[in-house]
Amino acid sequence: MEQLQQNTDRRIPRTRQIIYDTFISLISEKGFTQISIKDITNQANISRSTFYAHYQDKYDLLDKIIQEKLSELGKLLTESKSNFMKDQSDLEEPDPYFVTFFEHLAINKNFYHTMFTKMDSSVFHTKMFKTIRESFFNRISSMEMEHKPIVALDIFLDYSSSSIMGITKIWMENNMIYSPPFMALQLTRLSIMGVYKTMGKMNSNK
């Protein structure tokens, strides 16, 4: 009986992974609105009863997949805390936060590329924006501030999160034309120098 339970427990994550891989592939191929449960079960080679044992419908499947990936991202970003922002002055060393962020996206390229290029923005983008914004807030909250910030916190969080979302969307749409380490370093430099100083440095080299 115990052995049977162990085998059943091992089959559950395998089945969910098959459904997940099939679902992402179908969204990329057909678009979410065109997918039926029959499409998923046929391509995954599972029965309808097996699908419904795990998910209520395709909307429930989508919600759970997004929640799982963004929860993983949020946890990784929280764990990437360091004294980087306090001590950093080297423009050649990427912030661990950005390294973690872009490496996670690269490892899960199929998921994020599909979400950014095949899904309605209101379905996924809002949730990812919230994940990034919360990670910035948690990072700031863990720091010992020597001076009162000169920018309102909500504006800073919205600006930073929107910037990362925007550049990530373009990066994904261009099939990750730059490597994760390169992206991490570029965002680190922009974060340290700011937009105006970056523009000034570019002009001074002309």
PDB file of C-alpha atoms in Angstrom:
ATOM      1  CA  MET A   1       0.000   0.000   0.000  1.00  0.00           C
ATOM      2  CA  GLU A   2       2.806   2.393   0.904  1.00  0.00           C
ATOM      3  CA  GLN A   3       4.613   1.648  -2.353  1.00  0.00           C
ATOM      4  CA  LEU A   4       1.422   2.306  -4.296  1.00  0.00           C
ATOM      5  CA  GLN A   5       1.019   5.661  -2.564  1.00  0.00           C
ATOM      6  CA  GLN A   6       4.607   6.603  -3.397  1.00  0.00           C
ATOM      7  CA  ASN A   7       4.090   5.724  -7.056  1.00  0.00           C
ATOM      8  CA  THR A   8       0.890   7.776  -7.135  1.00  0.00           C
ATOM      9  CA  ASP A   9       2.620  10.742  -5.499  1.00  0.00           C
ATOM     10  CA  ARG A  10       5.405  10.616  -8.099  1.00  0.00           C
ATOM     11  CA  ARG A  11       2.931  10.464 -10.964  1.00  0.00           C
ATOM     12  CA  ILE A  12       1.128  13.635  -9.906  1.00  0.00           C
ATOM     13  CA  PRO A  13       4.002  16.092 -10.597  1.00  0.00           C
ATOM     14  CA  ARG A  14       4.892  14.212 -13.800  1.00  0.00           C
ATOM     15  CA  THR A  15       1.316  14.486 -15.044  1.00  0.00           C
ATOM     16  CA  ARG A  16       1.128  18.156 -14.164  1.00  0.00           C
ATOM     17  CA  GLN A  17       4.403  18.797 -15.965  1.00  0.00           C
ATOM     18  CA  ILE A  18       3.084  17.089 -19.097  1.00  0.00           C
ATOM     19  CA  ILE A  19      -0.088  19.190 -18.958  1.00  0.00           C
ATOM     20  CA  TYR A  20       1.969  22.334 -18.356  1.00  0.00           C
ATOM     21  CA  ASP A  21       4.347  21.699 -21.277  1.00  0.00           C
ATOM     22  CA  THR A  22       1.451  20.864 -23.583  1.00  0.00           C
ATOM     23  CA  PHE A  23      -0.540  23.901 -22.542  1.00  0.00           C
ATOM     24  CA  ILE A  24       2.313  26.374 -23.092  1.00  0.00           C
ATOM     25  CA  SER A  25       3.054  24.777 -26.467  1.00  0.00           C
ATOM     26  CA  LEU A  26      -0.586  25.086 -27.527  1.00  0.00           C
ATOM     27  CA  ILE A  27      -0.825  28.723 -26.441  1.00  0.00           C
ATOM     28  CA  SER A  28       2.267  29.490 -28.500  1.00  0.00           C
ATOM     29  CA  GLU A  29       0.839  27.628 -31.473  1.00  0.00           C
ATOM     30  CA  LYS A  30      -2.861  28.520 -31.408  1.00  0.00           C
ATOM     31  CA  GLY A  31      -3.391  31.248 -28.847  1.00  0.00           C
ATOM     32  CA  PHE A  32      -5.148  30.796 -25.518  1.00  0.00           C
ATOM     33  CA  THR A  33      -8.680  31.547 -26.681  1.00  0.00           C
ATOM     34  CA  GLN A  34      -8.546  28.850 -29.365  1.00  0.00           C
ATOM     35  CA  ILE A  35      -7.472  26.034 -27.042  1.00  0.00           C
ATOM     36  CA  SER A  36      -9.977  23.422 -25.885  1.00  0.00           C
ATOM     37  CA  ILE A  37      -9.629  20.808 -23.169  1.00  0.00           C
ATOM     38  CA  LYS A  38      -9.739  18.224 -25.939  1.00  0.00           C
ATOM     39  CA  ASP A  39      -6.677  19.850 -27.539  1.00  0.00           C
ATOM     40  CA  ILE A  40      -4.798  19.561 -24.267  1.00  0.00           C
ATOM     41  CA  THR A  41      -5.778  15.971 -23.488  1.00  0.00           C
ATOM     42  CA  ASN A  42      -5.127  14.764 -27.036  1.00  0.00           C
ATOM     43  CA  GLN A  43      -1.680  16.307 -27.287  1.00  0.00           C
ATOM     44  CA  ALA A  44      -0.724  15.359 -23.734  1.00  0.00           C
ATOM     45  CA  ASN A  45      -2.088  11.846 -24.280  1.00  0.00           C
ATOM     46  CA  ILE A  46      -4.149  11.901 -21.102  1.00  0.00           C
ATOM     47  CA  SER A  47      -7.837  11.371 -20.382  1.00  0.00           C
ATOM     48  CA  ARG A  48     -10.278  14.181 -19.637  1.00  0.00           C
ATOM     49  CA  SER A  49     -10.800  12.732 -16.172  1.00  0.00           C
ATOM     50  CA  THR A  50      -7.060  13.020 -15.530  1.00  0.00           C
ATOM     51  CA  PHE A  51      -7.087  16.664 -16.560  1.00  0.00           C
ATOM     52  CA  TYR A  52     -10.113  17.463 -14.378  1.00  0.00           C
ATOM     53  CA  ALA A  53      -8.499  15.687 -11.447  1.00  0.00           C
ATOM     54  CA  HIS A  54      -5.931  18.488 -11.421  1.00  0.00           C
ATOM     55  CA  TYR A  55      -7.662  21.548 -12.900  1.00  0.00           C
ATOM     56  CA  GLN A  56     -11.206  22.894 -13.193  1.00  0.00           C
ATOM     57  CA  ASP A  57     -10.757  24.241 -16.707  1.00  0.00           C
ATOM     58  CA  LYS A  58      -8.171  25.952 -18.900  1.00  0.00           C
ATOM     59  CA  TYR A  59      -8.581  29.220 -16.970  1.00  0.00           C
ATOM     60  CA  ASP A  60      -7.788  27.485 -13.703  1.00  0.00           C
ATOM     61  CA  LEU A  61      -4.767  25.855 -15.375  1.00  0.00           C
ATOM     62  CA  LEU A  62      -3.528  29.219 -16.624  1.00  0.00           C
ATOM     63  CA  ASP A  63      -3.997  30.875 -13.230  1.00  0.00           C
ATOM     64  CA  LYS A  64      -2.132  28.108 -11.428  1.00  0.00           C
ATOM     65  CA  ILE A  65       0.771  28.133 -13.897  1.00  0.00           C
ATOM     66  CA  ILE A  66       1.162  31.899 -13.661  1.00  0.00           C
ATOM     67  CA  GLN A  67       0.904  31.809  -9.874  1.00  0.00           C
ATOM     68  CA  GLU A  68       3.513  29.062  -9.642  1.00  0.00           C
ATOM     69  CA  LYS A  69       6.054  30.811 -11.878  1.00  0.00           C
ATOM     70  CA  LEU A  70       5.620  34.264 -10.374  1.00  0.00           C
ATOM     71  CA  SER A  71       5.733  32.880  -6.830  1.00  0.00           C
ATOM     72  CA  GLU A  72       9.031  31.232  -7.730  1.00  0.00           C
ATOM     73  CA  LEU A  73      10.316  34.498  -9.207  1.00  0.00           C
ATOM     74  CA  GLY A  74       9.241  36.492  -6.163  1.00  0.00           C
ATOM     75  CA  LYS A  75      10.944  34.062  -3.811  1.00  0.00           C
ATOM     76  CA  LEU A  76      14.179  34.115  -5.818  1.00  0.00           C
ATOM     77  CA  LEU A  77      14.246  37.911  -5.894  1.00  0.00           C
ATOM     78  CA  THR A  78      13.652  38.075  -2.142  1.00  0.00           C
ATOM     79  CA  GLU A  79      16.522  35.652  -1.565  1.00  0.00           C
ATOM     80  CA  SER A  80      18.850  37.742  -3.755  1.00  0.00           C
ATOM     81  CA  LYS A  81      19.138  40.435  -1.072  1.00  0.00           C
ATOM     82  CA  SER A  82      22.642  41.776  -0.532  1.00  0.00           C
ATOM     83  CA  ASN A  83      24.495  44.945   0.449  1.00  0.00           C
ATOM     84  CA  PHE A  84      24.978  45.660  -3.238  1.00  0.00           C
ATOM     85  CA  MET A  85      23.046  48.945  -3.356  1.00  0.00           C
ATOM     86  CA  LYS A  86      24.797  50.297  -0.255  1.00  0.00           C
ATOM     87  CA  ASP A  87      28.360  49.455  -1.239  1.00  0.00           C
ATOM     88  CA  GLN A  88      28.261  49.326  -5.030  1.00  0.00           C
ATOM     89  CA  SER A  89      30.358  51.685  -7.154  1.00  0.00           C
ATOM     90  CA  ASP A  90      31.785  49.308  -9.781  1.00  0.00           C
ATOM     91  CA  LEU A  91      29.868  49.621 -13.042  1.00  0.00           C
ATOM     92  CA  GLU A  92      31.277  46.268 -14.187  1.00  0.00           C
ATOM     93  CA  GLU A  93      29.595  44.211 -11.449  1.00  0.00           C
ATOM     94  CA  PRO A  94      25.928  43.324 -12.019  1.00  0.00           C
ATOM     95  CA  ASP A  95      23.444  43.590  -9.174  1.00  0.00           C
ATOM     96  CA  PRO A  96      22.532  40.073  -7.941  1.00  0.00           C
ATOM     97  CA  TYR A  97      18.876  41.113  -8.116  1.00  0.00           C
ATOM     98  CA  PHE A  98      19.051  41.608 -11.887  1.00  0.00           C
ATOM     99  CA  VAL A  99      21.208  38.524 -12.363  1.00  0.00           C
ATOM    100  CA  THR A 100      18.600  36.432 -10.561  1.00  0.00           C
ATOM    101  CA  PHE A 101      15.775  38.057 -12.514  1.00  0.00           C
ATOM    102  CA  PHE A 102      17.153  37.516 -16.007  1.00  0.00           C
ATOM    103  CA  GLU A 103      18.536  34.047 -15.281  1.00  0.00           C
ATOM    104  CA  HIS A 104      15.091  32.955 -14.076  1.00  0.00           C
ATOM    105  CA  LEU A 105      13.483  34.298 -17.237  1.00  0.00           C
ATOM    106  CA  ALA A 106      16.057  32.550 -19.413  1.00  0.00           C
ATOM    107  CA  ILE A 107      15.585  29.206 -17.654  1.00  0.00           C
ATOM    108  CA  ASN A 108      11.827  29.545 -18.125  1.00  0.00           C
ATOM    109  CA  LYS A 109      12.041  31.097 -21.590  1.00  0.00           C
ATOM    110  CA  ASN A 110       9.139  29.161 -23.129  1.00  0.00           C
ATOM    111  CA  PHE A 111       6.764  30.267 -20.404  1.00  0.00           C
ATOM    112  CA  TYR A 112       7.740  33.943 -20.325  1.00  0.00           C
ATOM    113  CA  HIS A 113       8.081  34.307 -24.091  1.00  0.00           C
ATOM    114  CA  THR A 114       4.610  32.822 -24.528  1.00  0.00           C
ATOM    115  CA  MET A 115       3.105  35.019 -21.819  1.00  0.00           C
ATOM    116  CA  PHE A 116       4.622  38.201 -23.227  1.00  0.00           C
ATOM    117  CA  THR A 117       3.925  37.509 -26.893  1.00  0.00           C
ATOM    118  CA  LYS A 118       0.753  35.391 -26.961  1.00  0.00           C
ATOM    119  CA  MET A 119      -1.344  36.451 -23.983  1.00  0.00           C
ATOM    120  CA  ASP A 120      -3.548  39.477 -23.385  1.00  0.00           C
ATOM    121  CA  SER A 121      -1.538  41.910 -21.283  1.00  0.00           C
ATOM    122  CA  SER A 122      -4.246  42.171 -18.634  1.00  0.00           C
ATOM    123  CA  VAL A 123      -3.979  38.446 -17.916  1.00  0.00           C
ATOM    124  CA  PHE A 124      -0.268  38.185 -17.172  1.00  0.00           C
ATOM    125  CA  HIS A 125       1.455  41.579 -17.195  1.00  0.00           C
ATOM    126  CA  THR A 126      -0.476  42.976 -14.236  1.00  0.00           C
ATOM    127  CA  LYS A 127       0.455  40.006 -12.076  1.00  0.00           C
ATOM    128  CA  MET A 128       4.124  40.108 -13.026  1.00  0.00           C
ATOM    129  CA  PHE A 129       4.222  43.867 -12.472  1.00  0.00           C
ATOM    130  CA  LYS A 130       2.862  43.300  -8.970  1.00  0.00           C
ATOM    131  CA  THR A 131       5.499  40.623  -8.281  1.00  0.00           C
ATOM    132  CA  ILE A 132       8.337  42.927  -9.348  1.00  0.00           C
ATOM    133  CA  ARG A 133       6.909  45.887  -7.450  1.00  0.00           C
ATOM    134  CA  GLU A 134       6.597  43.853  -4.254  1.00  0.00           C
ATOM    135  CA  SER A 135      10.170  42.619  -4.609  1.00  0.00           C
ATOM    136  CA  PHE A 136      11.418  46.214  -4.858  1.00  0.00           C
ATOM    137  CA  PHE A 137       9.345  47.207  -1.860  1.00  0.00           C
ATOM    138  CA  ASN A 138      10.693  44.277   0.182  1.00  0.00           C
ATOM    139  CA  ARG A 139      14.226  45.175  -0.803  1.00  0.00           C
ATOM    140  CA  ILE A 140      13.826  48.792   0.230  1.00  0.00           C
ATOM    141  CA  SER A 141      12.125  47.790   3.473  1.00  0.00           C
ATOM    142  CA  SER A 142      15.109  45.614   4.407  1.00  0.00           C
ATOM    143  CA  MET A 143      17.588  48.469   3.983  1.00  0.00           C
ATOM    144  CA  GLU A 144      18.746  50.920   6.599  1.00  0.00           C
ATOM    145  CA  MET A 145      17.988  54.275   5.000  1.00  0.00           C
ATOM    146  CA  GLU A 146      20.556  56.956   5.862  1.00  0.00           C
ATOM    147  CA  HIS A 147      18.447  59.735   4.375  1.00  0.00           C
ATOM    148  CA  LYS A 148      14.814  60.293   3.577  1.00  0.00           C
ATOM    149  CA  PRO A 149      14.130  59.367  -0.083  1.00  0.00           C
ATOM    150  CA  ILE A 150      13.699  62.401  -2.344  1.00  0.00           C
ATOM    151  CA  VAL A 151      11.212  60.571  -4.593  1.00  0.00           C
ATOM    152  CA  ALA A 152       7.817  59.401  -3.346  1.00  0.00           C
ATOM    153  CA  LEU A 153       7.943  55.675  -2.694  1.00  0.00           C
ATOM    154  CA  ASP A 154       4.898  54.796  -4.791  1.00  0.00           C
ATOM    155  CA  ILE A 155       6.262  56.710  -7.791  1.00  0.00           C
ATOM    156  CA  PHE A 156       9.674  55.064  -7.406  1.00  0.00           C
ATOM    157  CA  LEU A 157       8.133  51.591  -7.216  1.00  0.00           C
ATOM    158  CA  ASP A 158       5.881  52.184 -10.223  1.00  0.00           C
ATOM    159  CA  TYR A 159       8.710  53.705 -12.285  1.00  0.00           C
ATOM    160  CA  SER A 160      11.191  50.937 -11.490  1.00  0.00           C
ATOM    161  CA  SER A 161       8.692  48.128 -12.017  1.00  0.00           C
ATOM    162  CA  SER A 162       7.365  49.604 -15.259  1.00  0.00           C
ATOM    163  CA  SER A 163      10.894  50.016 -16.607  1.00  0.00           C
ATOM    164  CA  ILE A 164      11.776  46.392 -15.930  1.00  0.00           C
ATOM    165  CA  MET A 165       8.487  45.170 -17.388  1.00  0.00           C
ATOM    166  CA  GLY A 166       8.990  47.243 -20.524  1.00  0.00           C
ATOM    167  CA  ILE A 167      12.548  46.138 -21.213  1.00  0.00           C
ATOM    168  CA  THR A 168      11.679  42.523 -20.404  1.00  0.00           C
ATOM    169  CA  LYS A 169       8.797  42.543 -22.872  1.00  0.00           C
ATOM    170  CA  ILE A 170      11.028  43.865 -25.648  1.00  0.00           C
ATOM    171  CA  TRP A 171      13.772  41.390 -24.701  1.00  0.00           C
ATOM    172  CA  MET A 172      11.354  38.495 -24.950  1.00  0.00           C
ATOM    173  CA  GLU A 173       9.799  39.747 -28.181  1.00  0.00           C
ATOM    174  CA  ASN A 174      13.311  39.823 -29.674  1.00  0.00           C
ATOM    175  CA  ASN A 175      14.001  36.244 -28.508  1.00  0.00           C
ATOM    176  CA  MET A 176      16.448  37.304 -25.792  1.00  0.00           C
ATOM    177  CA  ILE A 177      18.868  38.888 -28.266  1.00  0.00           C
ATOM    178  CA  TYR A 178      21.169  39.773 -25.362  1.00  0.00           C
ATOM    179  CA  SER A 179      22.390  37.297 -22.750  1.00  0.00           C
ATOM    180  CA  PRO A 180      21.032  37.395 -19.176  1.00  0.00           C
ATOM    181  CA  PRO A 181      24.400  38.597 -17.761  1.00  0.00           C
ATOM    182  CA  PHE A 182      24.501  41.412 -20.313  1.00  0.00           C
ATOM    183  CA  MET A 183      20.957  42.475 -19.477  1.00  0.00           C
ATOM    184  CA  ALA A 184      21.699  42.354 -15.753  1.00  0.00           C
ATOM    185  CA  LEU A 185      24.740  44.564 -16.197  1.00  0.00           C
ATOM    186  CA  GLN A 186      22.908  47.116 -18.358  1.00  0.00           C
ATOM    187  CA  LEU A 187      20.083  47.516 -15.841  1.00  0.00           C
ATOM    188  CA  THR A 188      22.615  47.722 -13.029  1.00  0.00           C
ATOM    189  CA  ARG A 189      24.413  50.578 -14.781  1.00  0.00           C
ATOM    190  CA  LEU A 190      21.153  52.390 -15.462  1.00  0.00           C
ATOM    191  CA  SER A 191      20.137  51.930 -11.834  1.00  0.00           C
ATOM    192  CA  ILE A 192      23.426  53.290 -10.499  1.00  0.00           C
ATOM    193  CA  MET A 193      23.839  56.193 -12.908  1.00  0.00           C
ATOM    194  CA  GLY A 194      20.238  57.091 -13.695  1.00  0.00           C
ATOM    195  CA  VAL A 195      18.923  58.177 -17.076  1.00  0.00           C
ATOM    196  CA  TYR A 196      20.481  61.651 -17.232  1.00  0.00           C
ATOM    197  CA  LYS A 197      23.975  60.596 -16.136  1.00  0.00           C
ATOM    198  CA  THR A 198      23.866  57.732 -18.619  1.00  0.00           C
ATOM    199  CA  MET A 199      22.964  60.173 -21.399  1.00  0.00           C
ATOM    200  CA  GLY A 200      25.756  62.514 -20.315  1.00  0.00           C
ATOM    201  CA  LYS A 201      28.319  59.734 -20.292  1.00  0.00           C
ATOM    202  CA  MET A 202      27.244  58.696 -23.776  1.00  0.00           C
ATOM    203  CA  ASN A 203      27.561  62.254 -25.039  1.00  0.00           C
ATOM    204  CA  SER A 204      30.972  62.729 -23.468  1.00  0.00           C
ATOM    205  CA  ASN A 205      32.341  59.811 -25.473  1.00  0.00           C
ATOM    206  CA  LYS A 206      31.386  61.365 -28.815  1.00  0.00           C
TER     207      LYS A 206
END
